[in-house]
Short mmCIF file of C-alpha atoms in Angstrom, two decimals:
data_model
loop_
_atom_site.label_atom_id
_atom_site.label_comp_id
_atom_site.label_asym_id
_atom_site.label_seq_id
_atom_site.Cartn_x
_atom_site.Cartn_y
_atom_site.Cartn_z
CA MET A 1356 -26.39 -100.01 1.20
CA ILE A 1357 -29.53 -98.85 2.94
CA ASP A 1358 -31.17 -101.71 4.85
CA ARG A 1359 -34.18 -103.00 2.95
CA GLY A 1360 -36.18 -102.70 6.16
CA ASP A 1361 -35.46 -98.94 6.18
CA LEU A 1362 -36.48 -98.23 2.59
CA ASN A 1363 -39.94 -97.19 3.71
CA GLY A 1364 -38.67 -94.87 6.41
CA LYS A 1365 -36.94 -94.75 9.77
CA ILE A 1366 -37.67 -92.93 13.01
CA LEU A 1367 -34.57 -90.91 13.89
CA PHE A 1368 -35.89 -89.57 17.22
CA ASP A 1369 -38.86 -90.53 19.40
CA ASP A 1370 -39.62 -89.51 22.98
CA GLY A 1371 -43.23 -90.64 22.97
CA GLU A 1372 -44.86 -87.37 21.99
CA HIS A 1373 -42.40 -86.07 19.43
CA GLN A 1374 -40.85 -87.91 16.48
CA PHE A 1375 -38.41 -86.96 13.71
CA ILE A 1376 -38.80 -89.38 10.81
CA TRP A 1377 -36.85 -90.01 7.62
CA LEU A 1378 -39.41 -90.90 4.95
CA GLY A 1379 -37.46 -93.53 3.07
CA ALA A 1380 -35.83 -93.84 -0.32
CA ASP A 1381 -36.93 -94.73 -3.81
CA SER A 1382 -36.53 -98.49 -4.03
CA ASP A 1383 -35.77 -98.03 -7.69
CA PHE A 1384 -33.21 -95.22 -7.92
CA ARG A 1385 -33.66 -93.39 -11.19
CA ARG A 1386 -30.53 -92.58 -13.14
CA GLY A 1387 -29.95 -88.98 -14.16
CA VAL A 1388 -32.29 -87.51 -11.55
CA VAL A 1389 -30.87 -86.09 -8.36
CA GLN A 1390 -32.11 -88.16 -5.42
CA THR A 1391 -33.85 -86.45 -2.56
CA MET A 1392 -34.65 -87.23 1.08
CA GLN A 1393 -37.81 -86.16 2.86
CA TYR A 1394 -38.52 -85.84 6.56
CA LEU A 1395 -41.60 -85.66 8.76
CA ILE A 1396 -41.85 -84.25 12.27
CA VAL A 1397 -44.81 -85.55 14.28
CA ASP A 1398 -45.59 -83.68 17.49
CA LYS A 1399 -48.59 -84.60 19.62
CA GLY A 1400 -50.44 -85.91 16.59
CA ARG A 1401 -49.68 -82.96 14.31
CA GLY A 1402 -47.25 -83.17 11.40
CA TRP A 1403 -44.65 -81.04 9.65
CA LEU A 1404 -43.12 -82.02 6.32
CA LEU A 1405 -39.63 -80.81 5.39
CA ASP A 1406 -38.86 -80.26 1.67
CA PRO A 1407 -41.40 -82.86 0.51
CA GLY A 1408 -40.22 -82.52 -3.08
CA GLY A 1409 -41.29 -82.29 -6.64
CA VAL A 1410 -44.25 -83.64 -8.53
CA HIS A 1411 -42.75 -86.97 -9.49
CA LEU A 1412 -42.05 -87.91 -5.85
CA PHE A 1413 -45.47 -86.93 -4.63
CA SER A 1414 -47.17 -90.33 -4.60
CA ARG A 1415 -44.29 -92.06 -2.81
CA VAL A 1416 -43.95 -89.35 -0.17
CA VAL A 1417 -47.70 -89.20 0.50
CA ALA A 1418 -47.78 -92.98 0.89
CA SER A 1419 -44.79 -92.95 3.23
CA ALA A 1420 -45.93 -90.02 5.39
CA SER A 1421 -49.46 -91.39 5.71
CA ARG A 1422 -48.14 -94.46 7.50
CA TYR A 1423 -47.18 -92.14 10.38
CA ILE A 1424 -49.95 -89.53 10.30
CA PRO A 1425 -53.14 -88.81 8.33
CA MET A 1426 -52.67 -86.12 5.69
CA ASP A 1427 -55.31 -83.89 7.28
CA ARG A 1428 -53.11 -83.63 10.39
CA ILE A 1429 -50.17 -82.05 8.48
CA GLU A 1430 -50.16 -78.46 9.70
CA GLY A 1431 -46.90 -77.17 8.26
CA ILE A 1432 -44.67 -77.68 5.23
CA PHE A 1433 -41.19 -76.19 5.36
CA PHE A 1434 -39.39 -75.35 2.12
CA SER A 1435 -35.68 -74.65 2.60
CA HIS A 1436 -35.57 -72.80 -0.73
CA GLN A 1437 -37.21 -72.49 -4.17
CA ASP A 1438 -35.56 -75.19 -6.29
CA PRO A 1439 -37.79 -77.57 -8.27
CA ASP A 1440 -36.62 -80.66 -6.37
CA VAL A 1441 -37.75 -78.95 -3.16
CA SER A 1442 -40.98 -77.24 -3.96
CA SER A 1443 -42.43 -78.03 -7.41
CA GLY A 1444 -45.07 -80.27 -5.79
CA ILE A 1445 -46.53 -77.34 -3.85
CA ALA A 1446 -49.95 -77.32 -5.56
CA LEU A 1447 -50.39 -81.06 -4.93
CA TRP A 1448 -49.39 -80.71 -1.28
CA LEU A 1449 -51.80 -77.81 -0.78
CA GLY A 1450 -54.51 -80.03 -2.20
CA VAL A 1451 -53.91 -83.10 -0.05
CA THR A 1452 -53.21 -81.38 3.27
CA PRO A 1453 -54.59 -78.34 5.13
CA ALA A 1454 -50.97 -77.25 5.78
CA LYS A 1455 -49.48 -73.81 5.67
CA ILE A 1456 -46.30 -73.43 3.61
CA TYR A 1457 -43.24 -71.77 5.18
CA ILE A 1458 -40.52 -70.37 2.90
CA SER A 1459 -38.17 -67.38 2.71
CA GLU A 1460 -39.95 -64.16 1.80
CA LEU A 1461 -37.74 -63.92 -1.27
CA TRP A 1462 -39.78 -66.64 -2.98
CA LEU A 1463 -43.35 -65.73 -2.07
CA ARG A 1464 -44.00 -64.16 -5.45
CA PHE A 1465 -42.27 -66.99 -7.35
CA LEU A 1466 -44.24 -69.97 -6.01
CA PRO A 1467 -47.34 -69.25 -8.14
CA HIS A 1468 -45.18 -70.08 -11.17
CA PHE A 1469 -45.42 -73.75 -10.09
CA GLY A 1470 -49.19 -73.69 -10.61
CA ILE A 1471 -52.29 -72.68 -8.73
CA VAL A 1472 -51.23 -71.61 -5.25
CA ASP A 1473 -53.42 -69.98 -2.59
CA GLY A 1474 -51.24 -67.17 -1.30
CA SER A 1475 -53.09 -67.01 2.02
CA ARG A 1476 -51.58 -70.40 2.88
CA VAL A 1477 -47.98 -69.32 2.27
CA THR A 1478 -46.08 -67.67 5.13
CA SER A 1479 -42.72 -65.89 5.06
CA ILE A 1480 -40.20 -67.36 7.48
CA GLU A 1481 -38.60 -63.95 8.03
CA GLY A 1482 -41.96 -62.71 9.33
CA LEU A 1483 -42.08 -65.40 12.02
CA GLY A 1484 -38.94 -64.41 13.84
CA LYS A 1485 -36.55 -67.09 15.03
CA GLY A 1486 -38.90 -70.03 15.33
CA LEU A 1487 -42.18 -71.36 16.54
CA GLY A 1488 -43.58 -73.67 19.19
CA LEU A 1489 -45.39 -76.97 18.66
CA GLY A 1490 -48.16 -78.55 20.73
CA SER A 1491 -45.82 -80.48 23.02
CA GLY A 1492 -43.78 -77.40 23.83
CA ALA A 1493 -41.05 -78.49 21.41
CA ARG A 1494 -39.56 -75.68 19.33
CA LEU A 1495 -38.57 -75.43 15.69
CA SER A 1496 -36.03 -72.71 15.03
CA PHE A 1497 -35.12 -71.24 11.67
CA VAL A 1498 -31.41 -70.97 10.86
CA PRO A 1499 -30.49 -68.47 8.13
CA SER A 1500 -28.75 -70.25 5.25
CA HIS A 1501 -28.80 -67.50 2.64
CA PHE A 1502 -26.49 -68.03 -0.36
CA MET A 1503 -25.92 -71.67 0.59
CA HIS A 1504 -26.84 -71.87 -2.21
CA SER A 1505 -30.10 -69.99 -2.66
CA PRO A 1506 -30.14 -66.23 -1.89
CA GLY A 1507 -33.11 -66.90 0.39
CA ALA A 1508 -32.69 -70.18 2.28
CA PHE A 1509 -33.26 -71.52 5.77
CA SER A 1510 -32.38 -74.64 7.72
CA LEU A 1511 -34.76 -75.86 10.40
CA TYR A 1512 -33.58 -76.98 13.84
CA ASP A 1513 -35.74 -79.30 15.89
CA GLU A 1514 -34.54 -78.46 19.40
CA ARG A 1515 -36.26 -81.43 21.06
CA ALA A 1516 -34.84 -84.02 18.64
CA LYS A 1517 -31.54 -82.12 18.34
CA ILE A 1518 -31.73 -82.68 14.59
CA LEU A 1519 -30.96 -79.95 12.06
CA PHE A 1520 -32.69 -80.22 8.70
CA SER A 1521 -30.14 -78.47 6.49
CA GLY A 1522 -31.73 -78.45 3.01
CA ASP A 1523 -29.01 -78.66 0.36
CA ILE A 1524 -26.21 -78.07 2.87
CA GLY A 1525 -24.36 -81.31 3.46
CA ALA A 1526 -25.83 -82.86 0.32
CA ALA A 1527 -23.92 -85.88 -0.97
CA VAL A 1528 -24.37 -87.97 -4.08
CA PHE A 1529 -23.26 -91.55 -3.53
CA PRO A 1530 -22.52 -93.92 -6.40
CA ASP A 1531 -25.40 -96.20 -7.40
CA GLY A 1532 -25.85 -98.98 -4.88
CA GLN A 1533 -23.61 -97.30 -2.28
CA GLU A 1534 -26.27 -95.08 -0.71
CA GLU A 1535 -26.17 -94.99 3.08
CA LEU A 1536 -28.77 -93.53 5.44
CA PHE A 1537 -26.16 -92.43 8.01
CA ILE A 1538 -22.76 -90.82 7.57
CA ASP A 1539 -20.57 -91.82 10.52
CA ASP A 1540 -17.19 -91.31 8.86
CA PHE A 1541 -16.98 -87.82 7.37
CA ARG A 1542 -13.65 -88.37 5.61
CA ALA A 1543 -15.02 -91.42 3.78
CA ALA A 1544 -18.03 -89.42 2.57
CA LEU A 1545 -16.05 -86.31 1.56
CA PRO A 1546 -15.36 -87.34 -2.06
CA HIS A 1547 -19.12 -87.58 -2.62
CA LEU A 1548 -19.90 -84.07 -1.35
CA GLU A 1549 -16.84 -81.87 -1.86
CA GLY A 1550 -17.50 -80.88 -5.48
CA PHE A 1551 -21.10 -79.88 -4.84
CA HIS A 1552 -20.25 -77.62 -1.90
CA LYS A 1553 -17.36 -75.89 -3.70
CA ARG A 1554 -19.52 -75.15 -6.72
CA PHE A 1555 -22.90 -74.27 -5.16
CA ILE A 1556 -22.18 -72.36 -1.94
CA ALA A 1557 -21.62 -68.69 -2.74
CA SER A 1558 -18.58 -67.96 -0.55
CA ASN A 1559 -16.60 -68.95 2.52
CA VAL A 1560 -18.10 -65.85 4.13
CA VAL A 1561 -21.44 -67.64 4.53
CA ALA A 1562 -20.08 -71.20 4.87
CA LYS A 1563 -18.09 -70.06 7.91
CA ARG A 1564 -20.92 -68.03 9.41
CA TRP A 1565 -23.45 -70.87 9.04
CA SER A 1566 -21.05 -73.44 10.50
CA GLU A 1567 -20.51 -71.26 13.57
CA ILE A 1568 -24.24 -70.79 14.15
CA VAL A 1569 -24.96 -74.50 13.74
CA GLY A 1570 -21.98 -75.53 15.83
CA ARG A 1571 -23.37 -73.57 18.78
CA LEU A 1572 -26.61 -75.57 18.51
CA GLU A 1573 -24.64 -78.82 18.99
CA PRO A 1574 -26.96 -80.93 16.83
CA ALA A 1575 -26.89 -84.69 17.36
CA MET A 1576 -27.66 -85.12 13.65
CA ILE A 1577 -27.52 -82.98 10.51
CA ALA A 1578 -30.10 -84.20 8.00
CA PRO A 1579 -29.79 -82.84 4.44
CA GLN A 1580 -32.16 -83.12 1.49
CA HIS A 1581 -29.74 -85.34 -0.47
CA GLY A 1582 -27.22 -88.00 0.56
CA GLY A 1583 -26.96 -89.18 4.17
CA VAL A 1584 -27.64 -88.06 7.75
CA TYR A 1585 -24.51 -86.98 9.63
CA ARG A 1586 -24.40 -88.24 13.20
CA GLY A 1587 -22.17 -87.63 16.19
CA GLN A 1588 -18.57 -86.87 15.35
CA ALA A 1589 -19.32 -86.87 11.59
CA ALA A 1590 -21.63 -83.87 12.09
CA LYS A 1591 -18.85 -82.02 13.94
CA ASP A 1592 -16.29 -82.97 11.31
CA PHE A 1593 -18.58 -81.75 8.54
CA LEU A 1594 -19.01 -78.34 10.20
CA SER A 1595 -15.30 -78.02 10.78
CA TRP A 1596 -14.54 -78.78 7.12
CA LEU A 1597 -17.30 -76.48 5.85
CA SER A 1598 -16.15 -73.50 7.90
CA GLY A 1599 -12.82 -73.53 6.05
CA LEU A 1600 -14.15 -74.20 2.56
CA ARG A 1601 -13.25 -71.85 -0.28
CA CYS A 1602 -16.17 -71.96 -2.65
CA GLY A 1603 -18.38 -70.08 -5.13
CA VAL A 1604 -17.21 -66.54 -5.80
CA ASP A 1605 -13.96 -67.25 -3.91
CA LEU A 1606 -13.08 -69.18 -7.08
CA VAL A 1607 -14.36 -66.54 -9.52
CA ASP A 1608 -11.53 -67.03 -12.03
CA GLU A 1609 -12.58 -70.66 -12.52
CA LEU A 1610 -16.24 -69.73 -12.86
CA TYR A 1611 -15.77 -66.85 -15.29
CA LYS A 1612 -12.78 -68.12 -17.23
CA SER A 1613 -12.54 -66.60 -20.69
CA MET B 629 -47.41 -47.25 -19.32
CA ILE B 630 -46.78 -49.78 -22.05
CA ASP B 631 -48.54 -48.78 -25.29
CA ARG B 632 -51.65 -50.87 -25.79
CA GLY B 633 -50.42 -51.63 -29.31
CA ASP B 634 -47.31 -53.24 -27.82
CA LEU B 635 -49.09 -55.50 -25.32
CA ASN B 636 -48.98 -58.39 -27.77
CA GLY B 637 -45.29 -58.01 -28.49
CA LYS B 638 -42.74 -55.75 -30.19
CA ILE B 639 -39.90 -56.43 -32.59
CA LEU B 640 -36.74 -55.00 -31.02
CA PHE B 641 -34.44 -55.79 -33.97
CA ASP B 642 -35.07 -56.85 -37.56
CA ASP B 643 -32.66 -56.96 -40.50
CA GLY B 644 -34.86 -59.03 -42.78
CA GLU B 645 -33.53 -62.47 -41.91
CA HIS B 646 -33.00 -62.11 -38.15
CA GLN B 647 -35.41 -60.73 -35.55
CA PHE B 648 -35.28 -60.26 -31.77
CA ILE B 649 -38.82 -59.99 -30.43
CA TRP B 650 -40.30 -59.11 -27.04
CA LEU B 651 -43.36 -61.32 -26.58
CA GLY B 652 -45.65 -58.88 -24.82
CA ALA B 653 -47.10 -58.46 -21.37
CA ASP B 654 -50.06 -59.80 -19.47
CA SER B 655 -52.86 -57.38 -20.23
CA ASP B 656 -54.21 -58.10 -16.78
CA PHE B 657 -51.27 -57.90 -14.37
CA ARG B 658 -51.82 -60.27 -11.50
CA ARG B 659 -51.12 -58.99 -8.03
CA GLY B 660 -48.72 -60.94 -5.85
CA VAL B 661 -47.03 -62.78 -8.72
CA VAL B 662 -43.70 -61.60 -10.04
CA GLN B 663 -44.15 -60.47 -13.65
CA THR B 664 -41.96 -61.94 -16.34
CA MET B 665 -40.90 -61.01 -19.87
CA GLN B 666 -40.30 -63.49 -22.64
CA TYR B 667 -38.33 -63.11 -25.86
CA LEU B 668 -38.14 -64.88 -29.20
CA ILE B 669 -35.28 -64.87 -31.69
CA VAL B 670 -36.28 -65.75 -35.25
CA ASP B 671 -33.42 -66.49 -37.63
CA LYS B 672 -34.09 -67.59 -41.21
CA GLY B 673 -37.39 -69.14 -40.22
CA ARG B 674 -36.11 -70.93 -37.12
CA GLY B 675 -36.93 -69.85 -33.58
CA TRP B 676 -35.29 -69.63 -30.17
CA LEU B 677 -37.27 -68.89 -27.02
CA LEU B 678 -35.57 -67.23 -24.04
CA ASP B 679 -36.87 -68.08 -20.53
CA PRO B 680 -40.41 -68.82 -21.76
CA GLY B 681 -41.64 -69.18 -18.21
CA GLY B 682 -43.79 -71.20 -15.88
CA VAL B 683 -46.91 -73.23 -16.42
CA HIS B 684 -49.39 -70.43 -15.85
CA LEU B 685 -47.89 -68.28 -18.61
CA PHE B 686 -47.75 -71.08 -21.12
CA SER B 687 -50.94 -70.36 -23.05
CA ARG B 688 -50.22 -66.64 -23.43
CA VAL B 689 -46.61 -67.17 -24.52
CA VAL B 690 -47.54 -69.90 -27.03
CA ALA B 691 -50.21 -67.64 -28.51
CA SER B 692 -47.82 -64.70 -28.73
CA ALA B 693 -44.86 -66.63 -30.16
CA SER B 694 -47.04 -68.41 -32.74
CA ARG B 695 -47.91 -65.09 -34.35
CA TYR B 696 -44.25 -64.87 -35.41
CA ILE B 697 -43.35 -68.51 -36.07
CA PRO B 698 -45.05 -71.93 -36.02
CA MET B 699 -44.26 -73.92 -32.87
CA ASP B 700 -42.70 -76.75 -34.88
CA ARG B 701 -40.00 -74.31 -36.08
CA ILE B 702 -38.74 -73.57 -32.53
CA GLU B 703 -35.38 -75.30 -32.41
CA GLY B 704 -33.96 -74.00 -29.14
CA ILE B 705 -35.17 -72.92 -25.71
CA PHE B 706 -32.67 -71.11 -23.48
CA PHE B 707 -33.11 -71.21 -19.70
CA SER B 708 -30.95 -68.66 -17.88
CA HIS B 709 -31.29 -70.67 -14.64
CA GLN B 710 -33.53 -73.09 -12.73
CA ASP B 711 -36.08 -70.91 -10.96
CA PRO B 712 -39.77 -71.79 -11.32
CA ASP B 713 -40.68 -68.55 -13.10
CA VAL B 714 -38.08 -69.44 -15.75
CA SER B 715 -38.41 -73.12 -16.34
CA SER B 716 -41.39 -74.77 -14.63
CA GLY B 717 -43.19 -74.97 -17.99
CA ILE B 718 -40.48 -77.23 -19.45
CA ALA B 719 -42.66 -80.32 -19.93
CA LEU B 720 -45.30 -78.29 -21.77
CA TRP B 721 -42.70 -76.66 -24.02
CA LEU B 722 -41.13 -80.01 -24.85
CA GLY B 723 -44.59 -81.20 -25.83
CA VAL B 724 -45.54 -78.33 -28.12
CA THR B 725 -42.18 -77.80 -29.87
CA PRO B 726 -39.39 -80.08 -31.16
CA ALA B 727 -36.86 -77.79 -29.40
CA LYS B 728 -33.76 -78.69 -27.47
CA ILE B 729 -33.42 -77.10 -24.03
CA TYR B 730 -30.19 -75.29 -23.13
CA ILE B 731 -29.33 -74.72 -19.45
CA SER B 732 -26.30 -74.76 -17.14
CA GLU B 733 -25.02 -78.26 -16.43
CA LEU B 734 -25.67 -77.63 -12.73
CA TRP B 735 -29.41 -78.09 -13.31
CA LEU B 736 -29.56 -81.04 -15.69
CA ARG B 737 -30.43 -83.45 -12.90
CA PHE B 738 -32.95 -81.06 -11.30
CA LEU B 739 -35.21 -80.41 -14.29
CA PRO B 740 -36.97 -83.81 -14.07
CA HIS B 741 -38.41 -82.60 -10.77
CA PHE B 742 -40.72 -80.33 -12.83
CA GLY B 743 -42.35 -83.36 -14.45
CA ILE B 744 -41.74 -85.72 -17.31
CA VAL B 745 -38.64 -84.52 -19.16
CA ASP B 746 -36.79 -86.34 -21.95
CA GLY B 747 -33.15 -85.94 -20.94
CA SER B 748 -31.93 -86.45 -24.51
CA ARG B 749 -33.48 -83.08 -25.40
CA VAL B 750 -31.65 -81.16 -22.65
CA THR B 751 -28.15 -79.84 -23.38
CA SER B 752 -25.60 -78.36 -21.00
CA ILE B 753 -24.46 -74.87 -21.98
CA GLU B 754 -21.00 -75.49 -20.54
CA GLY B 755 -20.60 -78.38 -23.00
CA LEU B 756 -21.22 -76.10 -25.99
CA GLY B 757 -18.32 -73.73 -25.44
CA LYS B 758 -18.83 -70.02 -25.88
CA GLY B 759 -21.77 -69.98 -28.25
CA LEU B 760 -23.35 -71.35 -31.39
CA GLY B 761 -24.18 -70.27 -34.91
CA LEU B 762 -27.62 -69.87 -36.44
CA GLY B 763 -28.73 -70.46 -40.05
CA SER B 764 -28.10 -66.88 -41.18
CA GLY B 765 -24.57 -66.89 -39.80
CA ALA B 766 -25.70 -64.91 -36.75
CA ARG B 767 -24.15 -66.03 -33.47
CA LEU B 768 -25.55 -66.49 -29.98
CA SER B 769 -22.89 -66.36 -27.29
CA PHE B 770 -23.26 -67.52 -23.69
CA VAL B 771 -22.13 -65.11 -20.99
CA PRO B 772 -21.36 -66.68 -17.59
CA SER B 773 -23.62 -65.19 -14.91
CA HIS B 774 -22.96 -67.60 -12.07
CA PHE B 775 -24.12 -66.45 -8.61
CA MET B 776 -26.14 -63.62 -10.16
CA HIS B 777 -28.15 -65.04 -8.50
CA SER B 778 -28.16 -68.74 -9.34
CA PRO B 779 -24.92 -70.71 -8.85
CA GLY B 780 -25.30 -71.89 -12.46
CA ALA B 781 -26.63 -69.11 -14.67
CA PHE B 782 -25.97 -67.70 -18.13
CA SER B 783 -26.95 -64.65 -20.11
CA LEU B 784 -27.31 -64.93 -23.89
CA TYR B 785 -25.88 -62.37 -26.31
CA ASP B 786 -27.33 -62.05 -29.77
CA GLU B 787 -24.35 -60.58 -31.63
CA ARG B 788 -26.34 -59.68 -34.75
CA ALA B 789 -29.06 -57.82 -32.84
CA LYS B 790 -26.57 -56.50 -30.28
CA ILE B 791 -29.10 -57.43 -27.59
CA LEU B 792 -28.12 -59.17 -24.36
CA PHE B 793 -30.76 -61.34 -22.73
CA SER B 794 -29.69 -61.09 -19.08
CA GLY B 795 -32.15 -63.34 -17.21
CA ASP B 796 -32.70 -61.95 -13.70
CA ILE B 797 -29.88 -59.43 -13.99
CA GLY B 798 -31.33 -55.96 -14.41
CA ALA B 799 -34.74 -57.10 -13.21
CA ALA B 800 -37.02 -54.30 -12.06
CA VAL B 801 -40.45 -54.32 -10.49
CA PHE B 802 -42.45 -51.25 -11.38
CA PRO B 803 -45.50 -50.16 -9.42
CA ASP B 804 -48.81 -51.31 -10.88
CA GLY B 805 -49.73 -49.26 -13.92
CA GLN B 806 -46.23 -47.76 -14.25
CA GLU B 807 -44.68 -50.61 -16.26
CA GLU B 808 -42.54 -49.47 -19.19
CA LEU B 809 -41.14 -51.58 -22.01
CA PHE B 810 -37.95 -49.51 -22.29
CA ILE B 811 -35.72 -47.99 -19.64
CA ASP B 812 -34.09 -44.89 -21.08
CA ASP B 813 -33.33 -43.11 -17.79
CA PHE B 814 -31.42 -45.42 -15.47
CA ARG B 815 -31.56 -43.11 -12.46
CA ALA B 816 -35.36 -42.91 -12.66
CA ALA B 817 -35.61 -46.73 -12.74
CA LEU B 818 -33.06 -47.33 -9.95
CA PRO B 819 -35.53 -47.28 -7.02
CA HIS B 820 -37.41 -50.16 -8.68
CA LEU B 821 -34.36 -52.42 -9.05
CA GLU B 822 -31.84 -51.53 -6.35
CA GLY B 823 -33.28 -53.71 -3.56
CA PHE B 824 -33.51 -56.80 -5.71
CA HIS B 825 -29.90 -56.60 -6.89
CA LYS B 826 -28.49 -55.96 -3.40
CA ARG B 827 -30.34 -58.94 -1.97
CA PHE B 828 -30.10 -61.54 -4.76
CA ILE B 829 -26.64 -61.13 -6.33
CA ALA B 830 -24.10 -63.08 -4.30
CA SER B 831 -21.24 -60.56 -4.17
CA ASN B 832 -19.60 -57.57 -5.81
CA VAL B 833 -16.94 -60.04 -6.98
CA VAL B 834 -19.32 -61.40 -9.64
CA ALA B 835 -21.31 -58.20 -10.22
CA LYS B 836 -18.09 -56.44 -11.20
CA ARG B 837 -16.80 -59.31 -13.32
CA TRP B 838 -20.07 -59.70 -15.23
CA SER B 839 -20.35 -55.94 -15.84
CA GLU B 840 -16.85 -55.88 -17.33
CA ILE B 841 -17.55 -58.81 -19.66
CA VAL B 842 -20.85 -57.33 -20.82
CA GLY B 843 -19.40 -53.83 -21.15
CA ARG B 844 -16.85 -55.14 -23.66
CA LEU B 845 -19.69 -56.52 -25.80
CA GLU B 846 -21.17 -53.00 -26.08
CA PRO B 847 -24.79 -54.17 -26.27
CA ALA B 848 -27.33 -51.78 -27.76
CA MET B 849 -29.93 -53.21 -25.38
CA ILE B 850 -29.96 -55.29 -22.18
CA ALA B 851 -33.20 -57.27 -21.96
CA PRO B 852 -33.96 -58.89 -18.58
CA GLN B 853 -36.64 -61.40 -17.64
CA HIS B 854 -38.48 -58.87 -15.43
CA GLY B 855 -38.98 -55.11 -15.68
CA GLY B 856 -37.86 -53.15 -18.73
CA VAL B 857 -35.34 -53.25 -21.59
CA TYR B 858 -32.35 -50.93 -21.06
CA ARG B 859 -31.29 -49.10 -24.20
CA GLY B 860 -28.46 -46.83 -25.18
CA GLN B 861 -27.00 -44.80 -22.34
CA ALA B 862 -29.29 -46.50 -19.78
CA ALA B 863 -27.61 -49.84 -20.53
CA LYS B 864 -24.18 -48.26 -19.93
CA ASP B 865 -25.36 -46.56 -16.76
CA PHE B 866 -26.79 -49.82 -15.44
CA LEU B 867 -23.47 -51.65 -15.97
CA SER B 868 -21.54 -48.85 -14.34
CA TRP B 869 -23.80 -48.92 -11.27
CA LEU B 870 -23.78 -52.73 -11.07
CA SER B 871 -19.98 -52.99 -11.17
CA GLY B 872 -19.76 -50.99 -7.95
CA LEU B 873 -22.64 -52.64 -6.10
CA ARG B 874 -22.08 -54.16 -2.67
CA CYS B 875 -24.52 -57.05 -2.42
CA GLY B 876 -25.24 -60.53 -1.11
CA VAL B 877 -22.49 -61.91 1.13
CA ASP B 878 -20.81 -58.47 1.17
CA LEU B 879 -23.67 -57.62 3.56
CA VAL B 880 -23.45 -60.84 5.58
CA ASP B 881 -24.12 -59.17 8.93
CA GLU B 882 -27.51 -58.00 7.68
CA LEU B 883 -28.36 -61.42 6.26
CA TYR B 884 -27.30 -63.46 9.28
CA LYS B 885 -28.20 -61.03 12.04
CA SER B 886 -28.78 -62.77 15.34
#
């Protein structure tokens, strides 16, 4: 169970001028709707939101984030990919913050289908190069995550906090009432994440490549959009498992059975 | 150019009790937004909509479809996959029709992130088997299209009309003012579709498999959600080209270049 005291959020890293914050959980988990986790980076009084989510989460996430920073100090919103649970709240977020939106160039022309979107506030991650600097000197770097699952996807590595925001990668779905904020024992969590990764990631070709890139970063935590935050040895064990996973088109006969 | 007389829609097949209808184009193409095509099947006075699209298309598509059938006679809405240009209008469509929604089981728990969605009206395609029958005896069959591009995607084959609705597969983006409803010369269209297919389809493994399955159906037309409708020899030429395409993770070094 997640501690009741953490339901409204928890600071995962803080060195005085730079924080990486988990924005809490729904106190009332809704059956039949995939649960999501949101994160906020605060750096010298400026904020970045990571996959802040769809329209029905908007009010909770605004309320949670605003306890750490005023909405008019949010300067960036990172979308790992185009799925509705990630980005369908885009028009609301553009309204309540002055933020720019960062997403793979593959989805720039798709976002307007969520509603009224000012294209001048949407920036392609590919166009930025490998990352960007924040006010404190901290760096956010973009890790290609294409086909895991979305054809155009990125993870975001906060080098100062040593935390990787991985989007859908590492996503777990725990049984009702058994949600945990941290995953410390990878083997215990595996039954709650194995099926998703086998079915959604396109191929071992990318699972292996991504695991190698992330492994070299030596993240202290891997923080996905669903499930729990991997820490310490569990993060290493997750990468090791993922790099050997047969998934997606590797199992084409199961997918296209006649 | 698309004939002005066709801008409001065109009947692609009609045998008196069964029609397959293209629902027209935006008369004023909007720059920077990927253009979409919608289709309606009418069978003995009952309707099916195919990928009716996002919120900003809703009013045009309702107006167009209602010239062929009243909204309260729409009994099914097929979503090829979960992208915003396909399905972000779901709550509006559930409101204006009594239809059930059909989509891959992978996305059942994601749709509520678009807004208020009554789960009892959403059905998993995998749970239905290979297809279903309509009032006239005509059959719609579901063609697996997983990882082309979405991990959970289907095409829909109308056996009576011999028209395959292929979702994103076959999508083309023509230069402004050069849009065509039909593609009769595949080689002439290729420059407008090659880049998309190389980048979005996960691997030749699925491109080849899908092309073989569809080739055996011998469709008279392949109707995608973007671009133009392939007919006759152009449909065959498209399948032949697609089955040999190296794409997605086959080009991993380009995607994950360091």
